[in-house]
mmCIF file with all atom_site columns, C-alpha atoms in Angstrom:
data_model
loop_
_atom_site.group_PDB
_atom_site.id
_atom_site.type_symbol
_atom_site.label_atom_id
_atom_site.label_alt_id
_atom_site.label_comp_id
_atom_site.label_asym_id
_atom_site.label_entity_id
_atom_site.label_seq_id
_atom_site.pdbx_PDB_ins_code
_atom_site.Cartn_x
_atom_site.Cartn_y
_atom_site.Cartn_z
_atom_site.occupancy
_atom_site.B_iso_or_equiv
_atom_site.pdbx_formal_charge
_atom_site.auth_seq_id
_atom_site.auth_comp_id
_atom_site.auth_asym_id
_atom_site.auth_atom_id
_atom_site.pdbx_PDB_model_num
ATOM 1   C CA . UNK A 1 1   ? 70.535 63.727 7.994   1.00 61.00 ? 84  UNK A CA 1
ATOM 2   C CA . UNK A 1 2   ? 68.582 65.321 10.644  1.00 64.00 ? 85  UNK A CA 1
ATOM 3   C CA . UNK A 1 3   ? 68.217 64.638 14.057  1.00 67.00 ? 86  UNK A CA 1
ATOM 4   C CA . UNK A 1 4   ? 64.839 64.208 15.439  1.00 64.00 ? 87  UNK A CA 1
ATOM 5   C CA . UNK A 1 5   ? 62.865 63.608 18.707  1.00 66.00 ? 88  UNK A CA 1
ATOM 6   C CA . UNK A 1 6   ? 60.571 60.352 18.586  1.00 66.00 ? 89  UNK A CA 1
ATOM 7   C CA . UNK A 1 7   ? 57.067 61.771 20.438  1.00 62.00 ? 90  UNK A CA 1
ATOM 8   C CA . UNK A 1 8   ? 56.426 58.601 22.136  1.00 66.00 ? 91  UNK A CA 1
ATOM 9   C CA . UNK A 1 9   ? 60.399 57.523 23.324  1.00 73.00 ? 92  UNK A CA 1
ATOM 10  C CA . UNK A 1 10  ? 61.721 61.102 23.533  1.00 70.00 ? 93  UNK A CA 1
ATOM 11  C CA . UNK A 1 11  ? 64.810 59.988 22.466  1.00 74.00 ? 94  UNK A CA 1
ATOM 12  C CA . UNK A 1 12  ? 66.825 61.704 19.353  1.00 74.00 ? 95  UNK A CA 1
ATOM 13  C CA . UNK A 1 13  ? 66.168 60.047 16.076  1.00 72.00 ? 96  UNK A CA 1
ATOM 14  C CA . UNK A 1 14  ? 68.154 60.421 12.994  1.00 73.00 ? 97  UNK A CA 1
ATOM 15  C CA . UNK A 1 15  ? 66.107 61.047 9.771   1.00 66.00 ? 98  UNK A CA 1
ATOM 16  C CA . UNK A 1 16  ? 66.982 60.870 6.272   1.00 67.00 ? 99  UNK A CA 1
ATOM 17  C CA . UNK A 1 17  ? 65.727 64.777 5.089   1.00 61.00 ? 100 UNK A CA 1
ATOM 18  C CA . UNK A 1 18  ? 63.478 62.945 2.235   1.00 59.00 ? 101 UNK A CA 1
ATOM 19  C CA . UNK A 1 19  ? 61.622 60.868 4.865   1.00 57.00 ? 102 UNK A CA 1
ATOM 20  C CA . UNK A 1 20  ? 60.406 64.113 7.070   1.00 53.00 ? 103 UNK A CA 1
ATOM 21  C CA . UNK A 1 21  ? 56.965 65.342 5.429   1.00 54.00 ? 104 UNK A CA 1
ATOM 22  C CA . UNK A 1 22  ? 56.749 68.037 7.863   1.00 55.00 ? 105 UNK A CA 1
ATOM 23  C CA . UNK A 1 23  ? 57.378 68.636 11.790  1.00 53.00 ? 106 UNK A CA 1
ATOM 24  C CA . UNK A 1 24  ? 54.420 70.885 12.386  1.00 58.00 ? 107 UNK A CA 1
ATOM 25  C CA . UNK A 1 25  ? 51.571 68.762 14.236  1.00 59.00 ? 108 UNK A CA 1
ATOM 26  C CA . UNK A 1 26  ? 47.739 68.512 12.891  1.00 63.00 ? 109 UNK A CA 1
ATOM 27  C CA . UNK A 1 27  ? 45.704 70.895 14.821  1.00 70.00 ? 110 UNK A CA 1
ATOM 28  C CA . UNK A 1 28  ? 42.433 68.689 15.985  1.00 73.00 ? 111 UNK A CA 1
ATOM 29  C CA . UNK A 1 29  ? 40.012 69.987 13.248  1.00 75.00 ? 112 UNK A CA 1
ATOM 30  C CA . UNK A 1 30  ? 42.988 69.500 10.678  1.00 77.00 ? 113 UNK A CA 1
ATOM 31  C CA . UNK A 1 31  ? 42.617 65.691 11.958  1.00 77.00 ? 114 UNK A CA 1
ATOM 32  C CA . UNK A 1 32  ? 38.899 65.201 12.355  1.00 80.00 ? 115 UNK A CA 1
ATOM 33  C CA . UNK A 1 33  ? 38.281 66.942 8.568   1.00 83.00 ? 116 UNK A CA 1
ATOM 34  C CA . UNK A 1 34  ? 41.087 63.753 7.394   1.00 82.00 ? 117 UNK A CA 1
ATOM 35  C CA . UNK A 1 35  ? 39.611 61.534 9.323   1.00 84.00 ? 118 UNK A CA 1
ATOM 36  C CA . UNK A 1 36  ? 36.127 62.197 7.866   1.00 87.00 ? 119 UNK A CA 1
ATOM 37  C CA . UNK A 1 37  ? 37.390 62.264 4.312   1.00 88.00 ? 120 UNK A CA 1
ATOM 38  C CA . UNK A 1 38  ? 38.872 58.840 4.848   1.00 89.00 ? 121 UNK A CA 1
ATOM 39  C CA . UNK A 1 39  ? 35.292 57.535 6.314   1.00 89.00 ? 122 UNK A CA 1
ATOM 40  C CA . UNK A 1 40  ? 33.184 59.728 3.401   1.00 92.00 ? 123 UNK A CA 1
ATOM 41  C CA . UNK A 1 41  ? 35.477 58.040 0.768   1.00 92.00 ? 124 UNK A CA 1
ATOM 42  C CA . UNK A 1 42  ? 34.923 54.303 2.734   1.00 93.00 ? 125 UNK A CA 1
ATOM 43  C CA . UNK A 1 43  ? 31.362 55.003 2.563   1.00 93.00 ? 126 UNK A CA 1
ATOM 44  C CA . UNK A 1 44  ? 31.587 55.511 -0.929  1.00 94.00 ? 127 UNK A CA 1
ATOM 45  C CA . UNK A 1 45  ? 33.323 52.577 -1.492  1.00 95.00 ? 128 UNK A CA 1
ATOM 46  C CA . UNK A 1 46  ? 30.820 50.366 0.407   1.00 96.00 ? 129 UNK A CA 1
ATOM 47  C CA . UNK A 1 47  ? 28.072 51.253 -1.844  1.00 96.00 ? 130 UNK A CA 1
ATOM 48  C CA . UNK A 1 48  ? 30.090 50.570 -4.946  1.00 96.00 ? 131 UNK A CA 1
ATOM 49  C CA . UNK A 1 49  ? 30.950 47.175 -3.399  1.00 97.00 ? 132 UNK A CA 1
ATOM 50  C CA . UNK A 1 50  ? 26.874 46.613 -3.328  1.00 97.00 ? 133 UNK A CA 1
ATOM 51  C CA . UNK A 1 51  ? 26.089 47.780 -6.614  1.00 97.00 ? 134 UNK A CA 1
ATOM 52  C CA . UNK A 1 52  ? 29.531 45.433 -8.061  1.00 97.00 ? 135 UNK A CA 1
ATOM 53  C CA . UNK A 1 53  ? 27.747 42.632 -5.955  1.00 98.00 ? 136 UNK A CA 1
ATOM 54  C CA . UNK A 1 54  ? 24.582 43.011 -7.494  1.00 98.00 ? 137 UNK A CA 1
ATOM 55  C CA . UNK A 1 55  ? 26.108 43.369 -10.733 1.00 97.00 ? 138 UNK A CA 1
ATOM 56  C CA . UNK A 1 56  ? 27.638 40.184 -10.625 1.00 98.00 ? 139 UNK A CA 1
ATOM 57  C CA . UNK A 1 57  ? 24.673 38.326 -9.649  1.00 98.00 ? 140 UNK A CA 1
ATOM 58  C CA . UNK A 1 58  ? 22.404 40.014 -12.422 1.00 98.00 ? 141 UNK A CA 1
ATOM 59  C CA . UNK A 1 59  ? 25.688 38.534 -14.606 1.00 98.00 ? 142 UNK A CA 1
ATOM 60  C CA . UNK A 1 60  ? 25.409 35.258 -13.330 1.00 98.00 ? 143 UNK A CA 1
ATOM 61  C CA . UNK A 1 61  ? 21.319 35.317 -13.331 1.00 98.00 ? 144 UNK A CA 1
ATOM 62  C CA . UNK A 1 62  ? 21.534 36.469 -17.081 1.00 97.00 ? 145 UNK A CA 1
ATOM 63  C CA . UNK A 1 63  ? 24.083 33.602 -17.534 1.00 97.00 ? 146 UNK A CA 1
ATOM 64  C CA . UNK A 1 64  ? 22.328 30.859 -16.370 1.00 97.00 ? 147 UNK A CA 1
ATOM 65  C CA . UNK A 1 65  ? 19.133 31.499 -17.916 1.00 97.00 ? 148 UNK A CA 1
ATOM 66  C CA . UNK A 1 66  ? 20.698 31.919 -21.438 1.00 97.00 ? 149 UNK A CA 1
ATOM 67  C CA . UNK A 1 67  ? 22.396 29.033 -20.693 1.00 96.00 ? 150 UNK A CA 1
ATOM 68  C CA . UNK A 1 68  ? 19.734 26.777 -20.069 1.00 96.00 ? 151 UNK A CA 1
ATOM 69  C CA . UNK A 1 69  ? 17.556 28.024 -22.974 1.00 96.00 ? 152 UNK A CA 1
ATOM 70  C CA . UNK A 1 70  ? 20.529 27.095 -25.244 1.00 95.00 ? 153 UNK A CA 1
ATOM 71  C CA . UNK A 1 71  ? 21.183 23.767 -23.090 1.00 95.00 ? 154 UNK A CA 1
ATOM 72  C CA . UNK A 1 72  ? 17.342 23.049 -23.864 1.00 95.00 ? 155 UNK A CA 1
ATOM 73  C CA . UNK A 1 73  ? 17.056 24.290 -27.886 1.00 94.00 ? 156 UNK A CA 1
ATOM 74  C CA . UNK A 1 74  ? 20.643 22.434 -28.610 1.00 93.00 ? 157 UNK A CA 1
ATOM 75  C CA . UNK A 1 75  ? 18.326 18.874 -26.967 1.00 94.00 ? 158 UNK A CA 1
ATOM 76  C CA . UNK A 1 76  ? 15.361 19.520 -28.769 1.00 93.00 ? 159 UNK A CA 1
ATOM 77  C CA . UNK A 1 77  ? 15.683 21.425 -31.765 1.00 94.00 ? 160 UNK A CA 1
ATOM 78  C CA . UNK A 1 78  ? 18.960 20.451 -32.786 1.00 92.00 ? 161 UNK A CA 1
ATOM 79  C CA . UNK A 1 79  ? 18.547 17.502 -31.261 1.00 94.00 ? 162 UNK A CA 1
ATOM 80  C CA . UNK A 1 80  ? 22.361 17.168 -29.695 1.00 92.00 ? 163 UNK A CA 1
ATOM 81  C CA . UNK A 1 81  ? 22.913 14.449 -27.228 1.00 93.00 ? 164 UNK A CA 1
ATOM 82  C CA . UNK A 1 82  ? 21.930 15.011 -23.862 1.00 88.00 ? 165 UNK A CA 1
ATOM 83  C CA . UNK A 1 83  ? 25.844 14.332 -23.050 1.00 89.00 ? 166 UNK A CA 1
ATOM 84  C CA . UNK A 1 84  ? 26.818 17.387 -25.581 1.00 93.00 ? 167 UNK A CA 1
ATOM 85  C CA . UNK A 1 85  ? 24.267 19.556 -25.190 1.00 92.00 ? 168 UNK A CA 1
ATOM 86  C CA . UNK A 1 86  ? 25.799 21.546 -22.315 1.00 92.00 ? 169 UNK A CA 1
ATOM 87  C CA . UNK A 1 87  ? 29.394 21.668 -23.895 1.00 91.00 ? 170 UNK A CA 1
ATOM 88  C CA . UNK A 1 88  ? 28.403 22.903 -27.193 1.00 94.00 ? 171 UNK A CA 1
ATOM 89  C CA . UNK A 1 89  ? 25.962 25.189 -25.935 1.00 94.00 ? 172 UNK A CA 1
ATOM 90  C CA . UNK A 1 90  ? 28.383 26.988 -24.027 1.00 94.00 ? 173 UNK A CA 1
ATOM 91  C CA . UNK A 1 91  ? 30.534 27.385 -27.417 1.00 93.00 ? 174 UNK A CA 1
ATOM 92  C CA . UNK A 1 92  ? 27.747 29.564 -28.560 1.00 94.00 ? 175 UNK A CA 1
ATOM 93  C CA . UNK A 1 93  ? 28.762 33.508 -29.220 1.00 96.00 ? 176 UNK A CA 1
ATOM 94  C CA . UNK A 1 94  ? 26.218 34.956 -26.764 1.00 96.00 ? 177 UNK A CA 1
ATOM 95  C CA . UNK A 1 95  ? 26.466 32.286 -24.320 1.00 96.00 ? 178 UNK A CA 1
ATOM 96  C CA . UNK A 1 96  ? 30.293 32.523 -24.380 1.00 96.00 ? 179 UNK A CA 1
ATOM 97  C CA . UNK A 1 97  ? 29.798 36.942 -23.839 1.00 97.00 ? 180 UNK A CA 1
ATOM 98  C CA . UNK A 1 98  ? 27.261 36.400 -20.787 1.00 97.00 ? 181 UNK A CA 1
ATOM 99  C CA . UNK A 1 99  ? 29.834 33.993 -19.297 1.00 97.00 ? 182 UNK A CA 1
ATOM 100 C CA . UNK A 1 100 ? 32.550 36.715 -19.876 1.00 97.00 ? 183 UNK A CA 1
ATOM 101 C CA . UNK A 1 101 ? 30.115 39.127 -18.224 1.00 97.00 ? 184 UNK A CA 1
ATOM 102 C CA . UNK A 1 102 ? 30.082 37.147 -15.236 1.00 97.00 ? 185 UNK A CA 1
ATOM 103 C CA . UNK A 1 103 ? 33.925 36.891 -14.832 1.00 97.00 ? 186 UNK A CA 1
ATOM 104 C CA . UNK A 1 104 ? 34.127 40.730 -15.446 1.00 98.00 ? 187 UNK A CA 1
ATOM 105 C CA . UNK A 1 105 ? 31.650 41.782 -13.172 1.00 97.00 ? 188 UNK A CA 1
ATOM 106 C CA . UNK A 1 106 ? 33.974 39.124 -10.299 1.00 97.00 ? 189 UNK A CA 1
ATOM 107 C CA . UNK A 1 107 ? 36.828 41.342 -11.104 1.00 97.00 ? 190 UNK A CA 1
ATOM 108 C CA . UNK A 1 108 ? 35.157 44.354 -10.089 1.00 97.00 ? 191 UNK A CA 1
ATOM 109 C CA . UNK A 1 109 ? 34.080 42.917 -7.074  1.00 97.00 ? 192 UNK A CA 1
ATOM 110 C CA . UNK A 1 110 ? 37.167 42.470 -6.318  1.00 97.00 ? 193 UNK A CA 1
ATOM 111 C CA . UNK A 1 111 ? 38.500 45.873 -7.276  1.00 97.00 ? 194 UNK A CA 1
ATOM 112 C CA . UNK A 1 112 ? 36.281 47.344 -5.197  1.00 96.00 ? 195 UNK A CA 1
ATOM 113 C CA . UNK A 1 113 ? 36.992 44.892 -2.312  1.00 97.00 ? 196 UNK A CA 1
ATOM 114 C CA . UNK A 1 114 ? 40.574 45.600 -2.059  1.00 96.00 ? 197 UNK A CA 1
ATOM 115 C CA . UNK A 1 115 ? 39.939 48.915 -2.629  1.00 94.00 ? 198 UNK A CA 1
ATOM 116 C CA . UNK A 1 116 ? 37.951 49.022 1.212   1.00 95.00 ? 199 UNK A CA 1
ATOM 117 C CA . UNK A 1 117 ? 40.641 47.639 2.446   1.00 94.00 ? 200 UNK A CA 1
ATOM 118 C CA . UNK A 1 118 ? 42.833 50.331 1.365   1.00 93.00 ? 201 UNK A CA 1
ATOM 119 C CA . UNK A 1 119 ? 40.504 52.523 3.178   1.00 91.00 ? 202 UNK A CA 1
ATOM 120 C CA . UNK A 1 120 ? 40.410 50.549 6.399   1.00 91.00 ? 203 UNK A CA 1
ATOM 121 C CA . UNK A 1 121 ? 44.572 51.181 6.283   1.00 91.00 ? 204 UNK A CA 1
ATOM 122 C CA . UNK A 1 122 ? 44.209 54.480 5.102   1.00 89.00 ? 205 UNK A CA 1
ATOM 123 C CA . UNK A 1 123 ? 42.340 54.890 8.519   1.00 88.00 ? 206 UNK A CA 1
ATOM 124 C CA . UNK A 1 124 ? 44.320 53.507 10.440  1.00 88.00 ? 207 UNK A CA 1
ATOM 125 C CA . UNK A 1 125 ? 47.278 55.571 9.557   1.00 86.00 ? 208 UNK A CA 1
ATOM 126 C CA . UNK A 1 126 ? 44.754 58.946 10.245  1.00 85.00 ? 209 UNK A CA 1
ATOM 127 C CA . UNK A 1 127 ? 44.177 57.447 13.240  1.00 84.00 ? 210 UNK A CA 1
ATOM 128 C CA . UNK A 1 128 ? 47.859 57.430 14.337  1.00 83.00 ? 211 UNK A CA 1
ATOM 129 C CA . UNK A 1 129 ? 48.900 60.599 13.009  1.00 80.00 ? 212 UNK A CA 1
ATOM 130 C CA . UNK A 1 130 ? 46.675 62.383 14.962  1.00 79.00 ? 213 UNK A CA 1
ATOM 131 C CA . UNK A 1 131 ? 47.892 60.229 18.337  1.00 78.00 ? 214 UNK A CA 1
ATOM 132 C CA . UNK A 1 132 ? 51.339 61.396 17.233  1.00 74.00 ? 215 UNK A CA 1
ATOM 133 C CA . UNK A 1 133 ? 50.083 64.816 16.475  1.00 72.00 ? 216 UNK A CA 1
ATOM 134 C CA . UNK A 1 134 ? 48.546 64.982 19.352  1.00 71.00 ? 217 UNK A CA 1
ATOM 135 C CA . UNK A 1 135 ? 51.825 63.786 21.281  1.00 70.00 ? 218 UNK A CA 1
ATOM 136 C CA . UNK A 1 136 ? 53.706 66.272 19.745  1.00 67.00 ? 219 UNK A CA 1
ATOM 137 C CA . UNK A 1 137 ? 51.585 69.355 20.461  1.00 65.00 ? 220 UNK A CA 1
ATOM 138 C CA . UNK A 1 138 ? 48.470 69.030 22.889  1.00 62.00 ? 221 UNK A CA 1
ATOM 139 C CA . UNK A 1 139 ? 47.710 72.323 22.953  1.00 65.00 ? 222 UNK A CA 1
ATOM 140 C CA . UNK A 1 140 ? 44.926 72.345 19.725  1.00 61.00 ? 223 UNK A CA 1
ATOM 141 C CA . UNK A 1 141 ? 43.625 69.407 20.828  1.00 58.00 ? 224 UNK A CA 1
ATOM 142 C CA . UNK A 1 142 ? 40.111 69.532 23.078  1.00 60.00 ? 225 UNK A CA 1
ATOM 143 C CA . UNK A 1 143 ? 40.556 67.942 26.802  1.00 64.00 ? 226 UNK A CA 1
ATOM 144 C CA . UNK A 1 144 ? 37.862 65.858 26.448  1.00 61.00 ? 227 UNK A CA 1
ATOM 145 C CA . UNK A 1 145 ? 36.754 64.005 22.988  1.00 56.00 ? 228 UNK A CA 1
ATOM 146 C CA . UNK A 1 146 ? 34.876 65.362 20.636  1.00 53.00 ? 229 UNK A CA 1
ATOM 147 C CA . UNK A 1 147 ? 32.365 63.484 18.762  1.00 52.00 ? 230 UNK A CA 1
#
């Protein structure tokens, strides 16, 4: 165990030695290059969110249409009840691999959504190691902020 001094209290704190990552502050451009990793790699995630989005909608577009074709050839062709049509047509092989489409390209969606909000917290703990950082040791960090 070590004995530590919380920034904010000032009081001693006693530390398991696995839980200390290091004692040495951030110097401020040690903090602003993490912090603008973190945003670069939200940014990033923002546009795969919009090209998962659209994705999924070309899924569900592509569904739907190849749906209703087969809804329409099982009526007429076939000529399946009106009451069937639907049911059986969605039995069909390609119908049944659109469908799947659409529930794959959901999950990625999805993926990517929790994924941003991994990045949000992975800001927001940046963000507070450089408060504490700048607790600890003031002396790298610019009087006035930088932007």
């Amino acid at each position: 165990m070590r004995i530590l001094v919380d920034p904010e209290t000032g009081e001693p704190v006693e530390v398991a030695e696995g839980d200390v990552l290091g004692l040495q502050p951030y110097d401020f451009a040690e903090a602003k290059r993490a912090a603008y990793s973190v945003e670069m790699y939200y940014y990033k995630l923002v546009n795969q969110f919009r090209d998962a989005k659209n994705a999924e909608a070309a899924a569900e577009r592509d569904y739907r249409r190849l749906l209703a074709t087969r809804i329409i050839e099982k009526r007429e062709v076939e000529r399946v009840p009106a009451t069937l049509a639907e049911t059986l047509a969605k039995g069909d092989e390609d119908v049944a691999e659109a469908k799947a489409e659409t529930i794959r390209a959901s999950g990625e969606v999805t993926a990517v959504w929790h994924l941003l909000e991994l990045a949000k917290a992975m800001f927001v703990t940046v963000s507070q190691m450089t408060k504490w950082s700048e607790r600890v040791d003031s002396s790298t960090y610019p009087e006035k902020p930088v932007y």
